[in-house]
Amino acid sequence: MTTPYYEDERATLHNAEALATLRELPTASVDAVITDPPYSSGGAMRGDRQQPAEKKYRGWSQNSDGSSKAPTSTYAGFTGDTRDQRGYLVWSSIWMTECQRILKPGGTFAVFTDWRQLPTTTDAVQAAGLVWRAVAVWDKGIGRPVKGRFRNHVEYVVWATNGPHSSPQDVYPSTVLRHTPPTSSRRVHLTEKPVGVISDLLTLIPAGSVVLDPFAGSATTGVAALEAGHRFIGVEMSEHYAEVSANRLRTVTQGCRDDGGQDAIDFGESA
């Protein structure tokens, strides 16, 4: 097993390629996988999908009157986002199969996707041997306006379990999760999810679970998991985002509130 990039008593973060790290994790060792992989989307044509991530996915914020405001800042890009449809299906099936092995029987699997990749993602989930249970909608409340088209203000969460759902929690969540994205002044990742939407997903798992995110990004899943009393294992290939993630995890572990924003959470070399 590779040496973790960051580790404390409740969180472990690897700066490595996801599939290679997943293959090293023990069978039936985690309670939940909650993750937001690269979508390989951002356009209907192959040329559009092959644009750098920082050009395809730009964060839109909200004006005081509720209208959308074009992005005014840029974020570091990420790799692995240019696969075509067949390549994305094969790749997703491979890493999801590893997650199925790592999950305990009855464990929860939740993966984000967009409308273009929703059919492919549900196919991959089933090809991996997971039991597809539902699709939840993340309603962001805002979205890029395109004249004459529906506003793109939702993404999707494909929810599955590793076999029978043996220990359902006493919760009855809606399939519509309403949370606005992080504001541009606090966002630290190009496609960052709000902690609140991850917290909603965590209500489906038992207390004190081990939560795995093989595409950790800025560790929003880790932050939500730690704040809810779970343990966290994350994998992030980008060293830049691994450092951002480590700072956020350290913030929560030390009992501080994570407010996002790298300046507020960077402990420096002495940490």
Tab-separated table of C-alpha atoms in Angstrom:
chain	number	residue	atom	x	y	z
A	1	MET	CA	0.000	0.000	0.000
A	2	THR	CA	1.328	3.441	-0.884
A	3	THR	CA	2.170	5.835	1.942
A	4	PRO	CA	-0.790	8.163	2.578
A	5	TYR	CA	-0.416	11.800	1.599
A	6	TYR	CA	-2.263	12.734	4.794
A	7	GLU	CA	-3.406	10.617	7.723
A	8	ASP	CA	-4.871	11.120	11.176
A	9	GLU	CA	-6.971	8.997	13.513
A	10	ARG	CA	-10.132	9.432	11.411
A	11	ALA	CA	-9.034	10.313	7.872
A	12	THR	CA	-6.645	8.865	5.304
A	13	LEU	CA	-5.875	10.553	1.986
A	14	HIS	CA	-3.854	9.071	-0.877
A	15	ASN	CA	-2.323	11.216	-3.629
A	16	ALA	CA	-2.505	8.541	-6.316
A	17	GLU	CA	-4.462	7.181	-9.254
A	18	ALA	CA	-7.870	5.925	-8.156
A	19	LEU	CA	-7.954	2.468	-9.721
A	20	ALA	CA	-4.445	1.547	-8.572
A	21	THR	CA	-5.306	2.509	-5.004
A	22	LEU	CA	-8.679	0.764	-5.047
A	23	ARG	CA	-6.959	-2.486	-6.016
A	24	GLU	CA	-4.861	-2.260	-2.846
A	25	LEU	CA	-7.777	-1.792	-0.447
A	26	PRO	CA	-9.064	-4.858	1.445
A	27	THR	CA	-12.246	-6.648	0.456
A	28	ALA	CA	-15.393	-5.742	2.452
A	29	SER	CA	-13.578	-2.976	4.329
A	30	VAL	CA	-15.804	0.115	3.884
A	31	ASP	CA	-19.449	0.862	4.608
A	32	ALA	CA	-20.089	3.412	1.870
A	33	VAL	CA	-18.646	4.812	-1.347
A	34	ILE	CA	-19.759	8.361	-2.106
A	35	THR	CA	-17.937	9.934	-5.012
A	36	ASP	CA	-17.973	12.533	-7.779
A	37	PRO	CA	-15.783	11.239	-10.641
A	38	PRO	CA	-14.896	13.169	-13.797
A	39	TYR	CA	-17.984	13.151	-16.023
A	40	SER	CA	-16.178	13.214	-19.389
A	41	SER	CA	-19.053	15.426	-20.421
A	42	GLY	CA	-19.378	19.145	-21.001
A	43	GLY	CA	-20.506	18.879	-24.611
A	44	ALA	CA	-22.444	16.830	-27.126
A	45	MET	CA	-19.517	16.442	-29.522
A	46	ARG	CA	-16.216	14.674	-28.996
A	47	GLY	CA	-14.302	17.891	-29.590
A	48	ASP	CA	-16.253	19.630	-26.849
A	49	ARG	CA	-15.578	16.834	-24.365
A	50	GLN	CA	-11.862	16.943	-25.107
A	51	GLN	CA	-11.532	20.564	-24.015
A	52	PRO	CA	-9.603	21.092	-20.752
A	53	ALA	CA	-11.802	20.759	-17.683
A	54	GLU	CA	-11.188	24.364	-16.673
A	55	LYS	CA	-12.792	25.464	-19.965
A	56	LYS	CA	-15.703	23.002	-19.892
A	57	TYR	CA	-16.795	23.408	-16.291
A	58	ARG	CA	-16.846	26.948	-15.019
A	59	GLY	CA	-18.625	27.791	-11.807
A	60	TRP	CA	-21.725	29.974	-12.080
A	61	SER	CA	-22.768	31.958	-9.027
A	62	GLN	CA	-25.963	33.756	-8.121
A	63	ASN	CA	-26.871	37.449	-8.124
A	64	SER	CA	-28.964	38.941	-5.336
A	65	ASP	CA	-32.084	38.734	-7.526
A	66	GLY	CA	-31.590	35.000	-8.098
A	67	SER	CA	-30.255	35.293	-11.644
A	68	SER	CA	-27.065	33.555	-12.718
A	69	LYS	CA	-23.747	35.363	-12.834
A	70	ALA	CA	-20.951	34.260	-15.147
A	71	PRO	CA	-17.756	33.040	-13.448
A	72	THR	CA	-15.162	35.651	-12.562
A	73	SER	CA	-12.393	33.376	-11.275
A	74	THR	CA	-10.600	30.247	-12.457
A	75	TYR	CA	-9.620	27.038	-10.689
A	76	ALA	CA	-7.007	24.372	-11.278
A	77	GLY	CA	-8.091	21.791	-13.824
A	78	PHE	CA	-8.061	18.015	-13.505
A	79	THR	CA	-7.338	15.056	-15.770
A	80	GLY	CA	-9.340	12.005	-16.840
A	81	ASP	CA	-12.250	13.980	-18.270
A	82	THR	CA	-11.920	13.349	-22.021
A	83	ARG	CA	-13.125	9.759	-22.484
A	84	ASP	CA	-15.675	9.023	-25.171
A	85	GLN	CA	-18.937	7.260	-24.309
A	86	ARG	CA	-17.671	3.697	-24.685
A	87	GLY	CA	-14.416	4.448	-22.934
A	88	TYR	CA	-16.279	6.067	-20.060
A	89	LEU	CA	-18.548	3.033	-19.686
A	90	VAL	CA	-15.649	0.573	-19.624
A	91	TRP	CA	-13.580	2.706	-17.240
A	92	SER	CA	-16.523	3.286	-14.909
A	93	SER	CA	-17.379	-0.411	-14.849
A	94	ILE	CA	-13.807	-1.272	-13.866
A	95	TRP	CA	-13.471	1.110	-10.926
A	96	MET	CA	-17.033	0.466	-9.762
A	97	THR	CA	-16.312	-3.281	-9.748
A	98	GLU	CA	-13.417	-2.603	-7.394
A	99	CYS	CA	-15.737	-0.541	-5.191
A	100	GLN	CA	-18.220	-3.424	-5.128
A	101	ARG	CA	-15.442	-5.687	-3.849
A	102	ILE	CA	-14.334	-3.191	-1.206
A	103	LEU	CA	-17.860	-2.480	0.052
A	104	LYS	CA	-19.238	-4.552	2.893
A	105	PRO	CA	-22.367	-6.587	2.083
A	106	GLY	CA	-25.321	-4.217	2.003
A	107	GLY	CA	-23.020	-1.187	1.779
A	108	THR	CA	-24.077	2.050	0.101
A	109	PHE	CA	-22.770	3.293	-3.258
A	110	ALA	CA	-23.595	6.807	-4.489
A	111	VAL	CA	-22.067	8.435	-7.569
A	112	PHE	CA	-22.701	11.863	-9.084
A	113	THR	CA	-23.257	12.347	-12.801
A	114	ASP	CA	-24.923	14.713	-15.262
A	115	TRP	CA	-27.734	14.222	-17.776
A	116	ARG	CA	-25.408	13.243	-20.603
A	117	GLN	CA	-23.755	10.438	-18.645
A	118	LEU	CA	-26.730	9.295	-16.566
A	119	PRO	CA	-27.622	6.306	-18.821
A	120	THR	CA	-23.972	5.240	-19.047
A	121	THR	CA	-23.510	5.567	-15.296
A	122	THR	CA	-26.541	3.442	-14.438
A	123	ASP	CA	-25.312	0.804	-16.909
A	124	ALA	CA	-21.865	0.804	-15.282
A	125	VAL	CA	-23.338	0.480	-11.791
A	126	GLN	CA	-25.242	-2.638	-12.826
A	127	ALA	CA	-22.306	-4.068	-14.792
A	128	ALA	CA	-20.210	-3.777	-11.623
A	129	GLY	CA	-22.572	-6.079	-9.744
A	130	LEU	CA	-24.183	-3.389	-7.608
A	131	VAL	CA	-27.952	-3.234	-7.093
A	132	TRP	CA	-29.301	0.000	-8.568
A	133	ARG	CA	-31.836	1.453	-6.135
A	134	ALA	CA	-32.714	5.001	-7.185
A	135	VAL	CA	-31.655	8.239	-8.842
A	136	ALA	CA	-31.722	11.401	-6.743
A	137	VAL	CA	-31.629	14.905	-8.196
A	138	TRP	CA	-29.315	17.605	-6.902
A	139	ASP	CA	-31.162	20.867	-7.587
A	140	LYS	CA	-28.561	23.637	-7.587
A	141	GLY	CA	-31.138	26.388	-7.989
A	142	ILE	CA	-28.954	28.117	-10.574
A	143	GLY	CA	-27.525	27.122	-13.920
A	144	ARG	CA	-25.980	28.384	-17.095
A	145	PRO	CA	-28.704	30.080	-19.183
A	146	VAL	CA	-28.994	28.925	-22.804
A	147	LYS	CA	-31.578	30.681	-24.964
A	148	GLY	CA	-34.429	28.427	-26.017
A	149	ARG	CA	-33.309	25.484	-23.865
A	150	PHE	CA	-33.944	24.166	-20.398
A	151	ARG	CA	-31.582	25.661	-17.831
A	152	ASN	CA	-28.972	23.161	-16.667
A	153	HIS	CA	-29.405	23.502	-12.919
A	154	VAL	CA	-29.480	19.861	-11.810
A	155	GLU	CA	-27.087	16.956	-11.514
A	156	TYR	CA	-27.872	13.398	-10.500
A	157	VAL	CA	-26.871	10.878	-7.852
A	158	VAL	CA	-27.128	7.210	-8.770
A	159	TRP	CA	-27.712	5.258	-5.564
A	160	ALA	CA	-27.030	1.527	-5.246
A	161	THR	CA	-26.195	-1.092	-2.644
A	162	ASN	CA	-23.826	-4.025	-2.549
A	163	GLY	CA	-26.462	-6.729	-2.533
A	164	PRO	CA	-29.569	-6.618	-0.337
A	165	HIS	CA	-30.166	-3.405	1.593
A	166	SER	CA	-29.822	-5.232	4.898
A	167	SER	CA	-29.841	-2.389	7.444
A	168	PRO	CA	-31.848	0.613	6.198
A	169	GLN	CA	-31.720	3.682	8.426
A	170	ASP	CA	-34.847	5.231	9.944
A	171	VAL	CA	-34.815	8.132	7.479
A	172	TYR	CA	-37.058	9.094	4.565
A	173	PRO	CA	-35.055	11.507	2.389
A	174	SER	CA	-36.476	13.206	-0.658
A	175	THR	CA	-35.116	12.320	-4.076
A	176	VAL	CA	-34.674	16.053	-4.696
A	177	LEU	CA	-31.701	17.509	-2.803
A	178	ARG	CA	-31.761	21.307	-2.845
A	179	HIS	CA	-28.414	22.958	-2.136
A	180	THR	CA	-26.749	25.878	-3.905
A	181	PRO	CA	-23.137	25.363	-5.027
A	182	PRO	CA	-20.352	26.974	-2.989
A	183	THR	CA	-19.987	30.670	-3.737
A	184	SER	CA	-17.097	31.714	-5.939
A	185	SER	CA	-15.327	33.377	-2.997
A	186	ARG	CA	-15.273	30.121	-0.986
A	187	ARG	CA	-14.978	27.516	-3.730
A	188	VAL	CA	-11.664	25.684	-3.991
A	189	HIS	CA	-12.432	23.179	-6.786
A	190	LEU	CA	-13.772	23.595	-10.300
A	191	THR	CA	-16.699	21.187	-9.802
A	192	GLU	CA	-16.992	21.343	-6.009
A	193	LYS	CA	-20.140	19.986	-4.388
A	194	PRO	CA	-21.658	21.656	-1.314
A	195	VAL	CA	-21.138	19.861	1.994
A	196	GLY	CA	-24.912	19.865	2.484
A	197	VAL	CA	-25.684	17.593	-0.455
A	198	ILE	CA	-23.132	15.033	0.767
A	199	SER	CA	-24.563	15.287	4.278
A	200	ASP	CA	-27.973	14.361	2.867
A	201	LEU	CA	-26.500	11.203	1.330
A	202	LEU	CA	-24.772	10.292	4.591
A	203	THR	CA	-28.131	9.998	6.346
A	204	LEU	CA	-28.545	6.691	4.482
A	205	ILE	CA	-25.613	4.988	6.244
A	206	PRO	CA	-25.118	3.723	9.829
A	207	ALA	CA	-23.367	5.813	12.471
A	208	GLY	CA	-19.604	5.431	12.668
A	209	SER	CA	-19.225	4.175	9.096
A	210	VAL	CA	-16.088	4.129	6.969
A	211	VAL	CA	-16.702	6.279	3.873
A	212	LEU	CA	-14.562	5.953	0.733
A	213	ASP	CA	-14.227	8.543	-2.031
A	214	PRO	CA	-11.867	7.418	-4.841
A	215	PHE	CA	-12.165	10.818	-6.591
A	216	ALA	CA	-11.798	13.086	-3.585
A	217	GLY	CA	-11.264	16.417	-5.368
A	218	SER	CA	-11.233	18.977	-2.562
A	219	ALA	CA	-12.470	16.383	-0.004
A	220	THR	CA	-16.017	17.652	0.388
A	221	THR	CA	-17.144	14.067	1.006
A	222	GLY	CA	-14.442	13.760	3.648
A	223	VAL	CA	-15.462	16.983	5.364
A	224	ALA	CA	-19.114	15.919	5.487
A	225	ALA	CA	-18.193	12.426	6.694
A	226	LEU	CA	-15.959	13.675	9.512
A	227	GLU	CA	-18.498	16.271	10.611
A	228	ALA	CA	-21.113	13.489	10.798
A	229	GLY	CA	-18.884	11.296	12.966
A	230	HIS	CA	-17.708	8.856	10.289
A	231	ARG	CA	-14.208	7.872	9.199
A	232	PHE	CA	-12.917	8.718	5.730
A	233	ILE	CA	-10.630	7.273	3.069
A	234	GLY	CA	-9.959	9.459	0.045
A	235	VAL	CA	-7.947	9.186	-3.164
A	236	GLU	CA	-6.971	12.217	-5.247
A	237	MET	CA	-4.600	12.097	-8.227
A	238	SER	CA	-3.845	15.838	-8.412
A	239	GLU	CA	-1.184	16.929	-5.933
A	240	HIS	CA	-2.681	20.417	-5.890
A	241	TYR	CA	-6.085	19.129	-4.833
A	242	ALA	CA	-4.547	16.570	-2.486
A	243	GLU	CA	-3.012	19.491	-0.589
A	244	VAL	CA	-6.329	21.351	-0.572
A	245	SER	CA	-8.017	18.178	0.689
A	246	ALA	CA	-5.446	17.597	3.406
A	247	ASN	CA	-5.934	21.125	4.713
A	248	ARG	CA	-9.709	20.743	4.812
A	249	LEU	CA	-9.543	17.366	6.553
A	250	ARG	CA	-7.044	18.714	9.067
A	251	THR	CA	-9.358	21.635	9.777
A	252	VAL	CA	-12.246	19.358	10.727
A	253	THR	CA	-10.098	16.860	12.635
A	254	GLN	CA	-8.762	19.678	14.806
A	255	GLY	CA	-12.301	20.608	15.750
A	256	CYS	CA	-12.638	23.679	13.550
A	257	ARG	CA	-15.488	24.429	11.198
A	258	ASP	CA	-14.743	24.030	7.508
A	259	ASP	CA	-15.920	27.128	5.660
A	260	GLY	CA	-14.162	26.359	2.385
A	261	GLY	CA	-11.620	28.721	0.898
A	262	GLN	CA	-7.966	27.771	0.863
A	263	ASP	CA	-6.746	30.903	2.648
A	264	ALA	CA	-8.860	30.156	5.695
A	265	ILE	CA	-7.717	26.568	6.086
A	266	ASP	CA	-4.047	26.448	5.125
A	267	PHE	CA	-2.096	25.546	8.277
A	268	GLY	CA	1.265	25.740	6.513
A	269	GLU	CA	4.307	23.524	6.991
A	270	SER	CA	4.113	23.598	10.788
A	271	ALA	CA	0.765	21.784	10.864
